[in-house]
């Protein structure tokens, strides 16, 4: 009789479904699951917090198109992972969470870490279930993986009772399921395509908006053909950066506000008209703008703005349909229009302002000076992970991406704390693929604090991530050490210190050196360049640059406020 344990069935089922990475924190009752995963050929990376583990697993799903697995213990362990599940669901990234739970014969008796886990996860996932028996485990795992990648991608949860992990069953009684195929690809209705082309050809001020859905959908080749064939200006969303290179002549990211405000027709590719795109409404958009909406999800059509043409299906397939239709038609948007002149003039004016801020040589440095030097040294093919407030927003405009899926940030959910988990996932994948790409994680000091202990994970697995902490001593803004000392004299800091402040000039670099990585304290442009060049040349261990900037440094004046309604 060939017996197999529940842990082995989980691991073998994940491997069969082409899940190659598992991130998690082990403990009772899931230790054997992690060991079985390694025995099955799955790479297991032990993290320091379940939230970061889930972020890493979901980033693996986004980067590869196949979900990563996140392994957590029962009760609090699962609850810590819910933030990662919610982030994955809102971002539309596939991830499968495997959670241990209390033994079945102890349910409702006050078991160790007992919690209604299946019910709790339904709010944060597309699918949440517990196998009814050991024999059913492979089928439930297959459904979780399939559901995570079919339709709009997202999080799925599989609950494993503690007594099922080491229980055994005869292999011949198990219902094994083969690997689920890639998601079916659907094209848009031909009449809808013709309608969209008619709307596009009638545009005086067209604009293509490229979302991270186009990145996930591997639409870069067809999109380049379409943009260059039609001569259309395009604007990437934050994680749409790199689907086409940021230095492409048709990219108008430097004139973002003007492009959104004055476009009369928007071709929306794998992006949602949510807060990131100001809901597609005035005053940020023309009230009469016509939207050609391309999306995988029928329920997304018409959210906030009713589309002039709704193209439902796979983004790559639909862009290919549009490209082929335009090619047959022979239409191209003229390059000498007033619209192109307006966009180029605004982009040049904004670039001039940014350059002036970047070339300020005062100390402490400002954001623009830091990003100016960083941008000059980063390899074109590096994967940039970014989070923070000003750090992420300014960095998005100054750090170019040249390849698809090479930028990971706080995303649709605006989640802080994702950076190090994302970077670990990207570095682990890079190690397997061995393409020679660097992973650079650009963090605000507040954002770094959410998951800073994951630097130990990087050191433990020798993942050569380069972390740049842009340290302004606070959330949005901070104070200098002298001001902090004066405030301390005024009374209890809990009643005196502004809520946005953090400890001035905190030595985040020493956290990295404590675990064996490289740490650099950076105050000047020369120190920044030297430290970054040295870090980029080291492929053996991670590095952290603690870049001290002016606590009052801020973004350049914006035409419109960007979630800045605070009275600070």
Coordinates of C-alpha atoms in Angstrom, one line a residue:
X1 CA 0.0 0.0 0.0
X2 CA 1.4 3.4 -1.1
X3 CA 0.4 5.9 1.6
X4 CA 0.8 9.6 1.3
X5 CA 0.3 12.4 3.9
X6 CA -1.9 15.5 3.6
X7 CA 1.3 17.6 3.5
X8 CA 2.6 15.7 0.6
X9 CA -0.7 15.9 -1.2
X10 CA -0.7 19.7 -0.8
X11 CA 2.9 20.0 -2.0
X12 CA 2.5 17.6 -5.0
X13 CA -0.8 19.3 -6.0
X14 CA 0.9 22.8 -6.0
X15 CA 3.8 21.5 -8.0
X16 CA 1.4 19.8 -10.5
X17 CA -0.3 23.2 -11.0
X18 CA 3.1 24.8 -11.8
X19 CA 3.4 26.7 -8.5
X20 CA 7.1 27.2 -8.1
X21 CA 7.5 29.4 -5.1
X22 CA 6.1 29.4 -1.6
X23 CA 6.6 32.2 0.9
X24 CA 5.5 31.9 4.5
X25 CA 6.2 31.5 8.2
X26 CA 6.0 28.0 9.6
X27 CA 4.7 26.7 12.9
X28 CA 2.1 24.3 14.2
X29 CA 0.4 22.8 12.1
X30 CA 2.1 23.6 8.8
X31 CA 5.8 22.9 9.3
X32 CA 5.5 19.6 7.4
X33 CA 3.8 21.3 4.5
X34 CA 6.8 23.5 3.9
X35 CA 9.1 20.5 4.1
X36 CA 7.0 18.6 1.7
X37 CA 7.0 21.6 -0.7
X38 CA 10.8 21.6 -0.7
X39 CA 10.8 17.8 -1.3
X40 CA 8.5 18.3 -4.3
X41 CA 10.8 20.9 -5.8
X42 CA 9.0 24.1 -4.7
X43 CA 11.3 26.9 -3.5
X44 CA 10.4 27.8 0.0
X45 CA 11.3 31.3 1.3
X46 CA 10.7 31.9 5.0
X47 CA 9.7 35.4 5.8
X48 CA 9.5 37.4 9.0
X49 CA 5.8 38.5 8.7
X50 CA 2.9 36.8 7.0
X51 CA 1.8 40.1 5.4
X52 CA 5.1 40.4 3.6
X53 CA 5.0 36.7 2.7
X54 CA 1.6 37.3 1.0
X55 CA 2.9 40.4 -0.8
X56 CA 5.8 38.3 -2.1
X57 CA 3.6 35.5 -3.3
X58 CA 1.3 37.8 -5.1
X59 CA 4.1 39.7 -6.8
X60 CA 5.3 36.3 -8.0
X61 CA 1.9 35.8 -9.5
X62 CA 2.0 39.2 -11.3
X63 CA 5.5 38.7 -12.6
X64 CA 5.0 35.1 -13.9
X65 CA 1.3 34.8 -14.6
X66 CA 1.2 31.8 -12.2
X67 CA 0.3 32.3 -8.5
X68 CA 2.9 32.1 -5.8
X69 CA 1.8 30.2 -2.6
X70 CA 1.7 31.8 0.8
X71 CA 1.9 29.4 3.7
X72 CA 0.6 30.6 7.1
X73 CA -0.3 29.1 10.5
X74 CA -3.8 29.3 12.0
X75 CA -5.6 32.2 13.6
X76 CA -3.3 35.2 13.9
X77 CA -1.0 33.9 11.2
X78 CA -3.8 33.9 8.7
X79 CA -5.1 37.3 9.9
X80 CA -1.7 38.8 9.3
X81 CA -1.9 37.5 5.7
X82 CA -5.3 39.1 5.0
X83 CA -3.7 42.4 4.1
X84 CA -1.7 40.7 1.4
X85 CA -4.8 38.9 0.1
X86 CA -6.8 42.1 0.0
X87 CA -3.9 43.9 -1.8
X88 CA -3.7 41.0 -4.4
X89 CA -7.5 41.0 -4.9
X90 CA -7.6 44.8 -5.5
X91 CA -4.5 44.7 -7.7
X92 CA -5.9 41.7 -9.6
X93 CA -2.8 39.6 -8.9
X94 CA -3.0 35.8 -8.5
X95 CA -2.0 34.2 -5.2
X96 CA -3.0 31.1 -3.3
X97 CA -2.9 31.2 0.5
X98 CA -2.6 27.9 2.3
X99 CA -3.6 28.2 6.0
X100 CA -3.4 25.7 8.7
X101 CA -6.3 25.6 11.1
X102 CA -7.4 23.9 14.3
X103 CA -8.1 20.1 14.3
X104 CA -11.6 19.1 13.1
X105 CA -12.5 17.3 16.3
X106 CA -11.7 20.5 18.4
X107 CA -13.9 22.9 16.4
X108 CA -16.2 25.1 18.6
X109 CA -14.3 23.8 21.7
X110 CA -11.9 26.7 22.0
X111 CA -9.0 25.1 20.1
X112 CA -5.6 26.7 19.9
X113 CA -5.8 29.7 17.5
X114 CA -9.3 28.6 16.5
X115 CA -10.9 31.1 14.0
X116 CA -13.5 31.0 11.3
X117 CA -10.8 31.1 8.6
X118 CA -12.8 30.0 5.5
X119 CA -15.5 32.5 6.3
X120 CA -13.1 35.3 7.1
X121 CA -11.2 34.9 3.8
X122 CA -14.3 35.1 1.6
X123 CA -14.2 38.9 1.9
X124 CA -10.6 39.0 0.7
X125 CA -10.6 36.4 -2.0
X126 CA -12.2 35.0 -5.1
X127 CA -12.4 31.5 -3.6
X128 CA -12.2 30.1 -0.1
X129 CA -12.6 26.5 0.9
X130 CA -11.5 23.6 3.0
X131 CA -11.0 20.1 1.4
X132 CA -13.5 17.7 2.9
X133 CA -11.0 14.9 3.0
X134 CA -7.4 14.1 2.1
X135 CA -8.6 12.5 -1.1
X136 CA -10.1 15.9 -2.2
X137 CA -6.9 18.0 -1.6
X138 CA -5.5 17.9 -5.2
X139 CA -8.9 18.9 -6.7
X140 CA -9.3 21.9 -4.3
X141 CA -5.8 23.1 -4.9
X142 CA -6.4 22.9 -8.7
X143 CA -9.6 24.9 -8.4
X144 CA -7.8 27.5 -6.2
X145 CA -5.0 27.9 -8.7
X146 CA -7.4 28.0 -11.7
X147 CA -9.7 30.5 -10.0
X148 CA -6.7 32.8 -9.1
X149 CA -5.7 33.2 -12.8
X150 CA -9.0 32.8 -14.7
X151 CA -11.2 35.9 -15.4
X152 CA -10.0 38.8 -13.3
X153 CA -7.0 37.4 -11.3
X154 CA -7.0 37.5 -7.5
X155 CA -6.5 35.8 -4.2
X156 CA -7.7 32.3 -3.3
X157 CA -7.6 30.5 0.1
X158 CA -7.3 26.8 1.0
X159 CA -7.8 25.9 4.6
X160 CA -6.1 22.8 5.9
X161 CA -7.2 21.4 9.3
X162 CA -4.3 20.6 11.5
X163 CA -5.2 16.9 11.8
X164 CA -5.1 16.5 8.0
X165 CA -1.4 17.6 7.6
X166 CA 0.2 14.3 8.9
X167 CA -2.8 12.0 8.3
X168 CA -2.3 9.4 5.7
X169 CA -4.3 7.9 2.9
X170 CA -3.7 5.3 0.2
X171 CA -2.5 7.1 -2.9
X172 CA -4.8 5.0 -5.1
X173 CA -7.8 6.5 -3.4
X174 CA -6.8 10.1 -4.1
X175 CA -8.5 12.1 -6.9
X176 CA -5.5 13.5 -8.7
X177 CA -6.1 16.4 -11.1
X178 CA -3.8 17.5 -14.0
X179 CA -2.4 21.0 -14.4
X180 CA -5.1 23.5 -15.3
X181 CA -4.3 25.1 -18.7
X182 CA -3.6 28.9 -19.2
X183 CA -6.7 31.1 -19.0
X184 CA -8.9 31.0 -22.1
X185 CA -8.3 34.0 -24.4
X186 CA -11.4 35.9 -25.6
X187 CA -11.5 38.6 -28.3
X188 CA -13.9 41.5 -28.6
X189 CA -16.9 41.5 -30.8
X190 CA -16.0 42.6 -34.4
X191 CA -18.7 45.3 -34.6
X192 CA -17.4 46.7 -31.3
X193 CA -13.9 46.9 -32.7
X194 CA -15.2 48.8 -35.8
X195 CA -17.1 51.1 -33.5
X196 CA -14.0 51.8 -31.4
X197 CA -11.9 52.5 -34.6
X198 CA -14.5 55.0 -35.8
X199 CA -14.4 56.8 -32.4
X200 CA -10.6 56.9 -32.5
X201 CA -10.4 58.2 -36.1
X202 CA -12.8 61.0 -35.2
X203 CA -10.6 62.2 -32.3
X204 CA -8.9 65.6 -32.4
X205 CA -7.0 65.0 -29.1
X206 CA -6.6 61.2 -28.7
X207 CA -4.8 59.6 -25.7
X208 CA -3.9 55.9 -25.0
X209 CA -3.8 55.1 -21.3
X210 CA -1.7 51.9 -20.5
X211 CA -2.6 50.1 -17.3
X212 CA -0.9 47.3 -15.4
X213 CA -3.5 45.0 -16.9
X214 CA -1.7 45.5 -20.2
X215 CA 1.5 44.6 -18.4
X216 CA 0.0 41.4 -16.8
X217 CA -1.6 40.6 -20.2
X218 CA 1.8 40.6 -22.0
X219 CA 0.5 43.1 -24.5
X220 CA 3.7 45.0 -25.0
X221 CA 4.5 43.8 -28.6
X222 CA 1.0 44.4 -30.0
X223 CA 0.7 47.7 -28.2
X224 CA 4.0 49.0 -29.6
X225 CA 2.8 48.1 -33.1
X226 CA -0.6 49.9 -32.5
X227 CA 0.9 53.1 -31.0
X228 CA 3.6 53.4 -33.7
X229 CA 1.2 52.5 -36.5
X230 CA -1.3 55.1 -35.4
X231 CA 1.1 57.7 -34.1
X232 CA -0.9 58.0 -30.9
X233 CA 0.4 59.7 -27.6
X234 CA 0.3 57.3 -24.6
X235 CA 0.3 57.7 -20.9
X236 CA 1.2 54.8 -18.6
X237 CA -0.3 54.4 -15.2
X238 CA 2.2 53.8 -12.4
X239 CA 2.6 50.0 -13.0
X240 CA 1.8 50.5 -16.7
X241 CA 5.3 52.1 -16.9
X242 CA 7.6 50.0 -19.1
X243 CA 5.0 48.2 -21.2
X244 CA 6.3 50.7 -23.7
X245 CA 9.6 52.4 -22.7
X246 CA 9.3 55.6 -20.8
X247 CA 11.7 57.3 -23.2
X248 CA 9.5 56.3 -26.2
X249 CA 8.8 59.4 -28.3
X250 CA 5.1 59.0 -28.0
X251 CA 5.1 58.8 -24.2
X252 CA 3.5 62.0 -22.7
X253 CA 3.9 61.1 -19.0
X254 CA 5.8 64.4 -18.4
X255 CA 2.6 66.2 -19.5
X256 CA 0.2 63.9 -17.5
X257 CA -2.2 66.5 -16.2
X258 CA -2.6 68.3 -19.5
X259 CA -3.0 65.1 -21.4
X260 CA -5.8 63.9 -19.1
X261 CA -7.5 67.2 -19.0
X262 CA -7.7 68.0 -22.7
X263 CA -8.0 64.5 -24.3
X264 CA -11.3 64.2 -26.2
X265 CA -10.9 60.4 -26.8
X266 CA -9.2 58.0 -24.4
X267 CA -8.3 54.4 -25.3
X268 CA -8.2 52.8 -21.9
X269 CA -6.1 49.6 -21.9
X270 CA -6.2 47.4 -18.8
X271 CA -6.7 50.3 -16.5
X272 CA -9.7 51.3 -14.3
X273 CA -11.2 54.7 -13.9
X274 CA -10.6 54.7 -10.2
X275 CA -8.8 57.2 -7.9
X276 CA -5.5 56.7 -9.8
X277 CA -7.1 58.1 -12.9
X278 CA -9.3 60.6 -11.0
X279 CA -12.4 58.5 -11.9
X280 CA -12.3 59.9 -15.4
X281 CA -14.3 62.9 -14.3
X282 CA -14.0 66.7 -14.2
X283 CA -12.0 68.7 -13.2
X284 CA -9.2 66.3 -14.2
X285 CA -10.9 65.1 -17.4
X286 CA -12.9 66.9 -20.2
X287 CA -16.6 66.4 -19.2
X288 CA -17.3 65.3 -22.8
X289 CA -14.4 62.8 -23.1
X290 CA -15.2 59.6 -25.0
X291 CA -13.7 56.5 -23.5
X292 CA -12.9 53.3 -25.5
X293 CA -12.7 50.8 -22.6
X294 CA -10.8 47.6 -22.9
X295 CA -11.1 45.2 -20.0
X296 CA -11.3 41.6 -19.0
X297 CA -14.2 42.1 -16.6
X298 CA -17.7 42.9 -17.8
X299 CA -18.6 44.4 -14.5
X300 CA -15.9 47.0 -14.9
X301 CA -17.4 48.5 -18.0
X302 CA -19.0 51.8 -17.4
X303 CA -17.7 52.4 -13.9
X304 CA -17.8 56.2 -13.4
X305 CA -17.9 56.9 -17.2
X306 CA -20.1 55.2 -19.7
X307 CA -17.8 54.1 -22.6
X308 CA -18.3 55.1 -26.1
X309 CA -17.1 51.7 -27.1
X310 CA -16.8 48.7 -24.7
X311 CA -14.3 46.0 -25.8
X312 CA -14.6 43.0 -23.5
X313 CA -11.8 40.4 -23.5
X314 CA -8.1 39.7 -23.3
X315 CA -6.2 43.0 -23.6
X316 CA -3.5 41.5 -25.8
X317 CA -6.0 39.9 -28.1
X318 CA -8.0 43.1 -28.4
X319 CA -5.0 45.3 -29.0
X320 CA -4.1 42.9 -31.8
X321 CA -7.6 43.2 -33.3
X322 CA -7.3 47.0 -33.2
X323 CA -3.9 47.0 -34.7
X324 CA -4.9 44.7 -37.6
X325 CA -8.0 46.8 -38.3
X326 CA -6.0 50.0 -38.4
X327 CA -3.4 48.4 -40.6
X328 CA -6.0 47.4 -43.1
X329 CA -7.6 50.9 -42.9
X330 CA -4.3 52.7 -43.3
X331 CA -5.3 55.4 -40.8
X332 CA -2.6 57.3 -38.8
X333 CA -3.0 60.3 -36.5
X334 CA -1.0 63.2 -37.8
X335 CA 2.2 64.2 -36.0
X336 CA 1.9 67.9 -36.8
X337 CA -1.3 68.6 -34.9
X338 CA -1.9 71.3 -32.3
X339 CA -2.5 68.5 -29.8
X340 CA 1.0 67.1 -30.2
X341 CA 2.5 70.6 -29.9
X342 CA 0.6 71.2 -26.7
X343 CA 1.7 68.0 -25.2
X344 CA 5.4 68.4 -26.2
X345 CA 5.5 72.0 -24.9
X346 CA 4.0 71.1 -21.5
X347 CA 6.3 68.1 -21.2
X348 CA 9.3 70.3 -21.9
X349 CA 8.2 72.9 -19.4
X350 CA 7.7 70.3 -16.7
X351 CA 11.1 68.8 -17.5
X352 CA 12.7 72.2 -17.1
X353 CA 11.2 72.7 -13.6
X354 CA 12.2 69.2 -12.5
X355 CA 15.8 69.7 -13.8
X356 CA 16.2 72.9 -11.9
X357 CA 15.1 71.2 -8.7
X358 CA 17.4 68.3 -9.4
X359 CA 20.4 70.4 -9.9
X360 CA 20.1 72.3 -6.6
X361 CA 23.3 71.5 -4.8
X362 CA 22.2 72.6 -1.3
X363 CA 22.6 70.2 1.7
X364 CA 20.6 68.4 2.9
X365 CA 19.6 67.1 -0.6
X366 CA 16.0 67.2 -1.9
X367 CA 14.0 64.4 -3.5
X368 CA 14.8 65.6 -7.0
X369 CA 18.5 65.7 -6.5
X370 CA 18.5 62.2 -5.1
X371 CA 16.4 60.8 -8.0
X372 CA 18.5 62.7 -10.6
X373 CA 21.6 60.9 -9.5
X374 CA 19.9 57.5 -8.9
X375 CA 18.4 57.6 -12.4
X376 CA 21.8 58.2 -14.0
X377 CA 23.2 55.1 -12.4
X378 CA 20.4 52.5 -12.5
X379 CA 20.7 49.8 -15.2
X380 CA 18.0 50.1 -17.9
X381 CA 16.8 46.6 -17.2
X382 CA 16.6 46.8 -13.4
X383 CA 13.3 46.0 -11.6
X384 CA 12.3 49.0 -9.6
X385 CA 10.2 48.5 -6.5
X386 CA 8.9 51.7 -4.9
X387 CA 6.7 52.8 -2.1
X388 CA 6.1 55.8 0.1
X389 CA 4.4 59.1 -0.3
X390 CA 6.6 61.7 -2.0
X391 CA 9.3 59.0 -2.6
X392 CA 7.0 57.0 -4.7
X393 CA 5.3 59.9 -6.5
X394 CA 8.4 61.8 -7.4
X395 CA 10.3 58.6 -8.1
X396 CA 7.7 57.5 -10.6
X397 CA 8.3 60.6 -12.7
X398 CA 12.1 60.5 -12.5
X399 CA 13.0 56.8 -12.6
X400 CA 12.3 55.5 -16.0
X401 CA 11.2 51.9 -16.9
X402 CA 12.1 50.5 -20.2
X403 CA 10.7 47.0 -20.0
X404 CA 7.3 45.6 -19.0
X405 CA 6.6 44.3 -15.5
X406 CA 9.8 46.1 -14.2
X407 CA 8.0 48.3 -11.8
X408 CA 6.2 47.3 -8.6
X409 CA 4.6 49.8 -6.2
X410 CA 1.8 50.4 -3.7
X411 CA -0.7 49.8 -6.5
X412 CA -4.4 50.2 -6.7
X413 CA -4.9 49.7 -2.9
X414 CA -2.2 52.2 -2.1
X415 CA -0.7 49.7 0.3
X416 CA 2.4 50.7 2.4
X417 CA 4.7 47.9 3.5
X418 CA 4.7 46.0 0.2
X419 CA 8.2 47.0 -0.9
X420 CA 10.5 44.5 0.7
X421 CA 8.2 41.5 0.0
X422 CA 7.9 42.5 -3.6
X423 CA 11.7 43.0 -3.9
X424 CA 12.3 39.5 -2.3
X425 CA 9.9 37.9 -4.9
X426 CA 11.6 39.7 -7.8
X427 CA 15.1 38.8 -6.6
X428 CA 14.1 35.2 -6.1
X429 CA 12.8 35.0 -9.6
X430 CA 15.8 36.8 -11.0
X431 CA 18.1 34.2 -9.3
X432 CA 16.2 31.4 -11.1
X433 CA 16.0 33.1 -14.4
X434 CA 19.6 34.5 -14.2
X435 CA 19.1 37.3 -16.6
X436 CA 21.5 39.6 -14.9
X437 CA 18.9 42.2 -13.7
X438 CA 19.2 44.1 -10.5
X439 CA 16.3 44.6 -8.1
X440 CA 16.3 48.1 -6.6
X441 CA 13.9 48.9 -3.9
X442 CA 13.3 52.7 -3.4
X443 CA 11.6 53.3 -0.1
X444 CA 10.4 56.2 2.0
X445 CA 11.6 55.9 5.6
X446 CA 8.0 55.5 6.9
X447 CA 7.3 52.8 4.2
X448 CA 10.5 51.0 5.1
X449 CA 9.4 50.7 8.7
X450 CA 6.4 48.5 7.8
X451 CA 8.5 45.5 6.8
X452 CA 12.1 46.5 7.6
X453 CA 12.9 43.2 9.3
X454 CA 12.7 41.5 5.9
X455 CA 16.2 42.7 5.3
X456 CA 17.2 39.6 7.4
X457 CA 15.3 37.5 4.9
X458 CA 17.3 39.1 2.1
X459 CA 20.6 38.4 4.0
X460 CA 19.6 34.9 4.9
X461 CA 19.0 33.9 1.3
X462 CA 21.8 36.1 -0.2
X463 CA 19.4 38.1 -2.3
X464 CA 21.4 41.1 -3.6
X465 CA 18.6 43.6 -3.5
X466 CA 19.7 47.3 -3.4
X467 CA 17.4 49.2 -1.0
X468 CA 17.5 53.0 -1.1
X469 CA 15.7 54.6 1.9
X470 CA 14.9 58.3 1.1
X471 CA 14.9 59.5 4.7
X472 CA 13.1 62.8 5.5
X473 CA 12.5 61.9 9.1
X474 CA 8.8 61.5 8.8
X475 CA 5.5 60.7 7.0
X476 CA 5.3 63.3 4.3
X477 CA 7.7 65.5 6.2
X478 CA 9.7 65.5 9.4
X479 CA 12.0 67.7 11.5
X480 CA 15.7 68.0 11.9
X481 CA 17.6 66.6 14.9
X482 CA 18.0 70.0 16.6
X483 CA 14.3 70.7 16.3
X484 CA 13.6 67.3 17.8
X485 CA 15.8 68.0 20.8
X486 CA 14.0 71.3 21.4
X487 CA 10.6 69.6 21.2
X488 CA 11.8 67.1 23.8
X489 CA 12.6 69.9 26.2
X490 CA 9.0 71.2 25.8
X491 CA 7.4 68.2 27.4
X492 CA 6.3 64.6 26.7
X493 CA 6.9 63.9 23.0
X494 CA 3.7 62.0 22.8
X495 CA 1.9 65.3 23.3
X496 CA 4.4 67.6 21.6
X497 CA 5.8 65.9 18.5
X498 CA 3.8 66.2 15.3
X499 CA 2.1 62.9 14.4
X500 CA 3.9 62.8 11.1
X501 CA 7.4 62.9 12.6
X502 CA 9.8 59.9 12.9
X503 CA 13.1 59.7 14.7
X504 CA 15.4 62.1 12.9
X505 CA 18.3 60.6 11.0
X506 CA 17.4 57.0 12.2
X507 CA 20.2 54.6 11.2
X508 CA 18.3 52.2 8.9
X509 CA 21.6 51.3 7.3
X510 CA 22.8 49.7 10.5
X511 CA 19.8 47.3 10.4
X512 CA 21.2 45.9 7.2
X513 CA 24.8 45.7 8.5
X514 CA 23.5 43.9 11.6
X515 CA 22.5 41.0 9.4
X516 CA 25.6 40.9 7.2
X517 CA 24.6 43.2 4.3
X518 CA 26.1 46.4 3.2
X519 CA 24.9 49.6 4.9
X520 CA 25.7 53.2 3.8
X521 CA 24.8 56.5 5.5
X522 CA 24.5 59.1 2.7
X523 CA 24.4 62.8 3.0
X524 CA 26.0 64.2 -0.2
X525 CA 25.7 63.6 -3.9
X526 CA 29.2 62.1 -4.0
X527 CA 28.4 59.7 -1.2
X528 CA 25.1 58.7 -3.0
X529 CA 26.9 58.0 -6.3
X530 CA 29.7 56.1 -4.7
X531 CA 27.5 54.0 -2.5
X532 CA 25.0 53.1 -5.3
X533 CA 27.8 52.2 -7.7
X534 CA 29.4 49.9 -5.1
X535 CA 26.0 48.3 -4.2
X536 CA 25.2 47.7 -7.9
X537 CA 28.5 45.9 -8.4
X538 CA 27.9 43.5 -5.4
X539 CA 26.0 40.4 -6.5
X540 CA 26.7 38.5 -3.2
X541 CA 24.6 40.3 -0.6
X542 CA 22.0 43.0 -0.2
X543 CA 22.8 46.7 0.4
X544 CA 20.9 49.6 2.0
X545 CA 21.5 53.2 1.3
X546 CA 20.2 55.5 4.1
X547 CA 19.9 58.8 2.2
X548 CA 19.3 61.7 4.5
X549 CA 17.4 64.5 2.8
X550 CA 15.9 67.9 3.8
X551 CA 12.9 67.0 6.1
X552 CA 10.9 69.8 4.5
X553 CA 11.6 68.6 0.9
X554 CA 8.4 68.4 -1.1
X555 CA 7.0 67.8 -4.6
X556 CA 7.0 70.6 -7.1
X557 CA 3.9 72.7 -7.3
X558 CA 1.0 70.6 -8.7
X559 CA -1.7 71.9 -11.0
X560 CA -4.2 69.7 -9.1
X561 CA -3.9 68.3 -5.5
X562 CA -3.1 64.6 -5.3
X563 CA -4.7 63.2 -2.2
X564 CA -3.3 66.2 -0.4
X565 CA -6.4 67.6 1.3
X566 CA -4.7 67.6 4.7
X567 CA -4.3 70.9 6.5
X568 CA -0.6 70.2 7.2

